[in-house]
mmCIF file of C-alpha atoms in Angstrom:
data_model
loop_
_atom_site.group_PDB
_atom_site.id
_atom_site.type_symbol
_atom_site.label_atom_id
_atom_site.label_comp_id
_atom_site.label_asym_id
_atom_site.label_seq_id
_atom_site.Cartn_x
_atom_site.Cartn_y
_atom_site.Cartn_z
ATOM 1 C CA UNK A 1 -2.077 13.573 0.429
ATOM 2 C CA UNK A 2 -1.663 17.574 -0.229
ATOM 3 C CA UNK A 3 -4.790 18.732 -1.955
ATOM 4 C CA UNK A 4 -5.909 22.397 -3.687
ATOM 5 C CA UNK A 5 -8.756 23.513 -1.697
ATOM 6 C CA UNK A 6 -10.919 26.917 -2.661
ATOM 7 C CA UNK A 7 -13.389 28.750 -1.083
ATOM 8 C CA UNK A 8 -16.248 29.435 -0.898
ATOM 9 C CA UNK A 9 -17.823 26.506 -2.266
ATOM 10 C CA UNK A 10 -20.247 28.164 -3.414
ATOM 11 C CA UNK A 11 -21.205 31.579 -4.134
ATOM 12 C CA UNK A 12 -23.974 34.033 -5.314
ATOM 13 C CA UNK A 13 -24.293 37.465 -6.008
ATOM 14 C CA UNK A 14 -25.972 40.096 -8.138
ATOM 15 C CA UNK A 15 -25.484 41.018 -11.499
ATOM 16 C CA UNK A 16 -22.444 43.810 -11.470
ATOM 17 C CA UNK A 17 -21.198 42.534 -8.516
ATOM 18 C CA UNK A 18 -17.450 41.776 -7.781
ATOM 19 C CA UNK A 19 -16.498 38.540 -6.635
ATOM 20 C CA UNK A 20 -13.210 37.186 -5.129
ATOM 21 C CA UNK A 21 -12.822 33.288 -5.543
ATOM 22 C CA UNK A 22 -10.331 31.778 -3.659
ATOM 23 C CA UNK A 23 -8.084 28.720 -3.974
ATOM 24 C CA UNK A 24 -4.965 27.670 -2.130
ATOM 25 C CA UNK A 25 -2.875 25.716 -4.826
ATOM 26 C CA UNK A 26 -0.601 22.489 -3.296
ATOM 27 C CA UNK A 27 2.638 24.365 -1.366
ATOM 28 C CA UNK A 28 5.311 22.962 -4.053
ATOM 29 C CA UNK A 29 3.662 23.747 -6.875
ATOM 30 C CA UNK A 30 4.685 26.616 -8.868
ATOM 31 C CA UNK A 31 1.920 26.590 -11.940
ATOM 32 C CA UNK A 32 -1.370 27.477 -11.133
ATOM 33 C CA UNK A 33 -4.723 27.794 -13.250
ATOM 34 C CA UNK A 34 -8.515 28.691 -13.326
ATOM 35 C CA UNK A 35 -10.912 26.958 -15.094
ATOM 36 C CA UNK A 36 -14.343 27.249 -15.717
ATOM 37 C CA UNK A 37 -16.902 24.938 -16.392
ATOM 38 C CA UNK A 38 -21.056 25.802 -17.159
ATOM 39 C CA UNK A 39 -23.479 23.473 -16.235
ATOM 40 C CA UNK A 40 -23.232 20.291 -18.127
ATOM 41 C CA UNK A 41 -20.737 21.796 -20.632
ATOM 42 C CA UNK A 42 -16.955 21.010 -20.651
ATOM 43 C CA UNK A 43 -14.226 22.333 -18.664
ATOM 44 C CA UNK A 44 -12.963 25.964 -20.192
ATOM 45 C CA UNK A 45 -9.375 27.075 -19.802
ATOM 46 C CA UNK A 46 -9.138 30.361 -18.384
ATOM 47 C CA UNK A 47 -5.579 31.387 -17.335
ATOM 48 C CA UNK A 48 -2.261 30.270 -16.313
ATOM 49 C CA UNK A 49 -0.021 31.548 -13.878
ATOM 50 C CA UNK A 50 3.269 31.403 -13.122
ATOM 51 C CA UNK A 51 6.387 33.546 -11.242
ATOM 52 C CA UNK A 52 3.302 36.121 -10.556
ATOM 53 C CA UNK A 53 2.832 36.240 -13.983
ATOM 54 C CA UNK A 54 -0.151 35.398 -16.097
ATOM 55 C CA UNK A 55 1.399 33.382 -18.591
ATOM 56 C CA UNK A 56 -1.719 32.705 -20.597
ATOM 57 C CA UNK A 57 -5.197 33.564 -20.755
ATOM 58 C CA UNK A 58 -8.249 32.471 -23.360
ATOM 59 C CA UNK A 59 -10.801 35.004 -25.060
ATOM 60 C CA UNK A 60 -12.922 34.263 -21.754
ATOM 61 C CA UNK A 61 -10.318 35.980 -20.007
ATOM 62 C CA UNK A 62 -10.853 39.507 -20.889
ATOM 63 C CA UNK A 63 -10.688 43.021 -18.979
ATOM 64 C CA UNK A 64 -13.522 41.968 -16.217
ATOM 65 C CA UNK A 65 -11.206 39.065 -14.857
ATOM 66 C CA UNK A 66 -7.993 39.320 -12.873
ATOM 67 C CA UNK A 67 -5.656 36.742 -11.176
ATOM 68 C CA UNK A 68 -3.209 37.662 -8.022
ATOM 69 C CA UNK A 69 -1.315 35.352 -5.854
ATOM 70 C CA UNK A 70 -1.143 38.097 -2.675
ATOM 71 C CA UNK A 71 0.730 36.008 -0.425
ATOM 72 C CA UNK A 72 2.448 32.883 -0.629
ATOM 73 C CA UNK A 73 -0.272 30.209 -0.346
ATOM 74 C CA UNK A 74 -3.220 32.170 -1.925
ATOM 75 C CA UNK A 75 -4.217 32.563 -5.594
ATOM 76 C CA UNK A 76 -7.310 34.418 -6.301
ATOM 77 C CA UNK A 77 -9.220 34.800 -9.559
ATOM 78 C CA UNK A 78 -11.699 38.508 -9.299
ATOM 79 C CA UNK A 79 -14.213 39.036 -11.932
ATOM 80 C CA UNK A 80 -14.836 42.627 -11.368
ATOM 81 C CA UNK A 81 -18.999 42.951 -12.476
ATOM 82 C CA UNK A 82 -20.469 40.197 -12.884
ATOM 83 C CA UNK A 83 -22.659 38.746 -15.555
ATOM 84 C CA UNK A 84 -25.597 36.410 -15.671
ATOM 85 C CA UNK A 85 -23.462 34.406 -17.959
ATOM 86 C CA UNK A 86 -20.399 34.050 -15.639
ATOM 87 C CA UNK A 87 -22.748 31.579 -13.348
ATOM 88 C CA UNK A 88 -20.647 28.575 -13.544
ATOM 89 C CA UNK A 89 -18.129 26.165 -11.545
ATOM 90 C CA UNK A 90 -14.412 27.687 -11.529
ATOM 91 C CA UNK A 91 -11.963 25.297 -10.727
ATOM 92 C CA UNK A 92 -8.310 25.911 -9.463
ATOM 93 C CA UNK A 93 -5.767 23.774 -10.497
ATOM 94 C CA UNK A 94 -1.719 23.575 -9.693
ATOM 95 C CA UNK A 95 1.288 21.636 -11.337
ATOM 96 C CA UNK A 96 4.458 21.293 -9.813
ATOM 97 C CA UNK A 97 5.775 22.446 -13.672
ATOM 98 C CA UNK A 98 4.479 23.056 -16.957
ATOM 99 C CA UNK A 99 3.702 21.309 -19.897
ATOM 100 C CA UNK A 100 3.249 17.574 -19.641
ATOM 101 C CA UNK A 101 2.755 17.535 -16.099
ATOM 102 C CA UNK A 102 -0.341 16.782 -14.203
ATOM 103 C CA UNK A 103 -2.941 19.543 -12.931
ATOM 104 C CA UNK A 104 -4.211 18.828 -9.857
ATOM 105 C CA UNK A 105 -7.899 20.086 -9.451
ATOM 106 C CA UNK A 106 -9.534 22.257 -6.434
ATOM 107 C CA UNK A 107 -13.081 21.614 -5.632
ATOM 108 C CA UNK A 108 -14.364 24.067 -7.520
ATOM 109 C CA UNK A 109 -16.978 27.302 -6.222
ATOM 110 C CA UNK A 110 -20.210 27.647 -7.463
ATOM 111 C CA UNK A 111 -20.636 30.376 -8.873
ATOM 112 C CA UNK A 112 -24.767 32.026 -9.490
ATOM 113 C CA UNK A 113 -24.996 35.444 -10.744
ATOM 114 C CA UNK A 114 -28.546 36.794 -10.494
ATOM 115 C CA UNK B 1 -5.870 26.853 -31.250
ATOM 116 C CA UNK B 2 -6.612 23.721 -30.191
ATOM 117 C CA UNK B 3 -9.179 22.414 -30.407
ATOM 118 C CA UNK B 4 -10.216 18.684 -28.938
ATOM 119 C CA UNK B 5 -12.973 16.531 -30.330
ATOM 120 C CA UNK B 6 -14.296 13.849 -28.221
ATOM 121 C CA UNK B 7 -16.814 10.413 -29.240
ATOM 122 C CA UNK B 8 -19.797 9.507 -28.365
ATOM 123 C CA UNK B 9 -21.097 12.086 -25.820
ATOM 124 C CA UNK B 10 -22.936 9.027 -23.939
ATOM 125 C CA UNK B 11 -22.110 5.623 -23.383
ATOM 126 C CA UNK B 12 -24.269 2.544 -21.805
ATOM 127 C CA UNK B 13 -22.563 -0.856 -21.112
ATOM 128 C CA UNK B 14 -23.231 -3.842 -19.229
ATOM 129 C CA UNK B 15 -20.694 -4.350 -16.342
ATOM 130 C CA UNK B 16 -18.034 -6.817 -17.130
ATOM 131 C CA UNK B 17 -18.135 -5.176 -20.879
ATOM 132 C CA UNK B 18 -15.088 -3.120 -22.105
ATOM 133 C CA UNK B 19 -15.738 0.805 -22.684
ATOM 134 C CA UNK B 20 -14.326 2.816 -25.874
ATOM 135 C CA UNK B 21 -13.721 6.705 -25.586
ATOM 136 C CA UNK B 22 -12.019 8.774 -28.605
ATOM 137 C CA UNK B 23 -10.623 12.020 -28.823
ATOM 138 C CA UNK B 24 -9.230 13.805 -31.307
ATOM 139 C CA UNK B 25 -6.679 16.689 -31.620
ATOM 140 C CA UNK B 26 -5.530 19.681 -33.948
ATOM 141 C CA UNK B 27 -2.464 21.342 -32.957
ATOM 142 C CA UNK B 28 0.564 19.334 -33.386
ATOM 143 C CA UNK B 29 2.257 20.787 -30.699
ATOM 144 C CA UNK B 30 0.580 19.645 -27.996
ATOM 145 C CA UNK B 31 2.408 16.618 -25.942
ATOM 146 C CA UNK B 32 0.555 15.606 -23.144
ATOM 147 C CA UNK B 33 -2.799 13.920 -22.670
ATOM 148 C CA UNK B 34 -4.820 13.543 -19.785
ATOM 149 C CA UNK B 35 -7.711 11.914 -19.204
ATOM 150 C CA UNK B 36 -10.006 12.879 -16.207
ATOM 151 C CA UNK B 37 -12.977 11.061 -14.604
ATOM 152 C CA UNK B 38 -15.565 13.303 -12.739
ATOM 153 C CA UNK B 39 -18.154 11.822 -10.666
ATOM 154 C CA UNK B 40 -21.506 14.522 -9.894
ATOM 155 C CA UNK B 41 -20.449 17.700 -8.388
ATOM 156 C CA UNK B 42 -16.938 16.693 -7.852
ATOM 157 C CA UNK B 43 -13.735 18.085 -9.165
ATOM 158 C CA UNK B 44 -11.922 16.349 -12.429
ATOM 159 C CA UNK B 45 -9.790 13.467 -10.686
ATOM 160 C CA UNK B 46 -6.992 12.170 -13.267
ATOM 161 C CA UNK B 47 -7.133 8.866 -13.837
ATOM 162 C CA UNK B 48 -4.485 8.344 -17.003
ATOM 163 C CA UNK B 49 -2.342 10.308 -18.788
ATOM 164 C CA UNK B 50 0.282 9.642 -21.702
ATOM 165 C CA UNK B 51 2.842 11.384 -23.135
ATOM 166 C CA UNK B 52 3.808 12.133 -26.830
ATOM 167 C CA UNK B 53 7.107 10.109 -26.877
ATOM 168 C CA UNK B 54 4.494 6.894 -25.733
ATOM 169 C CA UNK B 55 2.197 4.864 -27.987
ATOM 170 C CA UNK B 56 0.269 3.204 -25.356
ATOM 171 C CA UNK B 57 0.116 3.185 -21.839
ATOM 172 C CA UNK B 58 -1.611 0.565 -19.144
ATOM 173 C CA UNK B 59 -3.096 0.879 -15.623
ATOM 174 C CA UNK B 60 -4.818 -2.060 -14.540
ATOM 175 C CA UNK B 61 -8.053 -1.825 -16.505
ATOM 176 C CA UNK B 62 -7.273 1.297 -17.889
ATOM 177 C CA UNK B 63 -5.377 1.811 -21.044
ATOM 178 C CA UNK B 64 -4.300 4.763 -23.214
ATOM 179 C CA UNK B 65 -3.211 4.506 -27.051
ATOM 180 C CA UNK B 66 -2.205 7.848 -29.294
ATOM 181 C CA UNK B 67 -1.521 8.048 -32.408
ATOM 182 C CA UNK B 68 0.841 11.331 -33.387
ATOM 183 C CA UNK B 69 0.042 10.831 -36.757
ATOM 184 C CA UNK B 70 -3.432 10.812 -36.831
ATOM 185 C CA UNK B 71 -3.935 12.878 -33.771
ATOM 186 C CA UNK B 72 -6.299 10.544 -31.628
ATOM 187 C CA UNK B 73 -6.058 8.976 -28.614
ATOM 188 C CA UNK B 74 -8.237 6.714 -26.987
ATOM 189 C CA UNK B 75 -9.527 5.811 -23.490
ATOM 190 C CA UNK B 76 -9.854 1.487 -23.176
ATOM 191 C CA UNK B 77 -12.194 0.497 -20.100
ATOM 192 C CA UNK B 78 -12.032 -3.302 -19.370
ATOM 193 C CA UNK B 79 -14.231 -5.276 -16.935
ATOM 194 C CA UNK B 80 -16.434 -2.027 -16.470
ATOM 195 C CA UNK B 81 -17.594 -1.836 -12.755
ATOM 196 C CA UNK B 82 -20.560 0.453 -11.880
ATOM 197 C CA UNK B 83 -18.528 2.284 -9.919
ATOM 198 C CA UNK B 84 -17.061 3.322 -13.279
ATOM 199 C CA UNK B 85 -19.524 5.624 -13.983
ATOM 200 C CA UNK B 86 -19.146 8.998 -14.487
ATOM 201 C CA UNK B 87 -18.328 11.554 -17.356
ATOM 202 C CA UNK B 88 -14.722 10.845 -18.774
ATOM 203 C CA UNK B 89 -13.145 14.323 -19.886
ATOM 204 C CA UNK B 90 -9.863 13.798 -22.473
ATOM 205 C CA UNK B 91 -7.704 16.965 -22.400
ATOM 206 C CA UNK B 92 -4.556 17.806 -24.753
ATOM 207 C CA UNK B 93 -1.720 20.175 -23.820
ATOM 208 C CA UNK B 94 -0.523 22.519 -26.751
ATOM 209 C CA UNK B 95 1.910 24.197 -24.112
ATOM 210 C CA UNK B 96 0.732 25.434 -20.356
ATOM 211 C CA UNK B 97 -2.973 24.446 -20.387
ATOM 212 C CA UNK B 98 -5.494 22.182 -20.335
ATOM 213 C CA UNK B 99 -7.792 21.577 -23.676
ATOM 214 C CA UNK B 100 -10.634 19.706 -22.871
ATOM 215 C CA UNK B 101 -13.438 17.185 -25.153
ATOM 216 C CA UNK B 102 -16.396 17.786 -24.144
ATOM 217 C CA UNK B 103 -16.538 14.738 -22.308
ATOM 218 C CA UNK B 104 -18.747 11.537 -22.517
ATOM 219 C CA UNK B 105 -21.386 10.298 -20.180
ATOM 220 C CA UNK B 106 -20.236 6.641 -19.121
ATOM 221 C CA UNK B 107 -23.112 4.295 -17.413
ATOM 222 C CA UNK B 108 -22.159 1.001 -16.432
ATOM 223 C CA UNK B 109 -25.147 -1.319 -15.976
ATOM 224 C CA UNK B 110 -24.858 -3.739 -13.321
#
């Protein structure tokens, strides 16, 4: 059964670094999402995406965070300098449409800021 | 925006025992409602979902119910298993995302 994967699994980096998570959505689907989710907490919404558009994004989304889909199987999510607070597990996710239509979950990266 | 509140946080039955998770909702647009199931380090895995046109929905010894009035839904557990636990996330969809509870523990007590 087709499944999203993303890579790394887990990554860490300095404080005012820029990281590149990666996530390769399943090949029919044509939605596509990150979420976030801080230890113990609940899963965040982030952004959606959709005819390389971002069709919408939450306050967490703001200036330091950007989404591209550079080829046809990839969909990155950048956060350009990094924060302590950013350490958390980002999840892709892809639908084949929108709305009330299941979002199939990546296994998330790792994310530690230090 | 929406916003999703989810009851209780934790939850400890005996296996064999039914489990009772509730979730309420705010915007009236939203129309779809998943629930998810995620086991330690391991992405959300749906496990139910239900649809605004639907009342109630069954899977084996799962079961959803909404209410479009009130704006709660509910997760039914029957014949709990250990392998059943895990946290339970309930998510409403106003439009193109996910809004998530923030989920409740579930241990199942052999």
């Amino acid at each position: 059964e087709p499944e999203v994967t993303q890579t790394p699994s887990h990554q860490v980096t300095q404080m005012g670094q820029e990281v590149i998570l990666r996530c390769v959505p399943i090949s029919n689907h044509l939605y596509f999402y990150w979420y976030r989710q801080i230890l113990g907490q609940k899963v965040e919404f982030l952004v959606s995406f959709y005819n390389n558009e971002i069709s919408e994004k939450s306050e967490i989304f703001d200036d330091q965070f950007s989404v591209e889909r550079p080829d046809g199987s990839n969909f990155t999510l950048k956060i350009r300098s990094t924060k302590l607070e950013d350490s958390a597990m980002y999840f892709c996710a892809s639908s084949v449409r929108a709305g009330d239509n299941e979002q199939f979950f990546g296994p998330g990266t790792r994310l530690t800021v230090l | 925006g929406e916003n999703v509140e989810q009851h209780p946080s934790t939850l400890s039955v005996q296996e064999g025992d039914s489990a009772v998770i509730k979730c309420t909702y705010s915007d009236s647009a939203s129309n779809y409602f998943p629930w998810y199931k995620q086991e330690l380090g391991k992405r959300p895995q749906l496990i139910i979902d239900i649809r605004s046109n639907v009342g109630e929905k069954k899977d084996q010894r799962i079961a959803v119910t909404l209410n479009k009035t009130a704006k709660h839904f509910s997760l039914h557990i029957t014949e709990t298993q250990p392998e059943d636990s895990a946290v339970y996330f309930c998510a409403a969809s106003p439009n193109n995302k996910l809004i998530f509870g923030a989920g409740t523990r579930l241990a199942v007590h052999p």
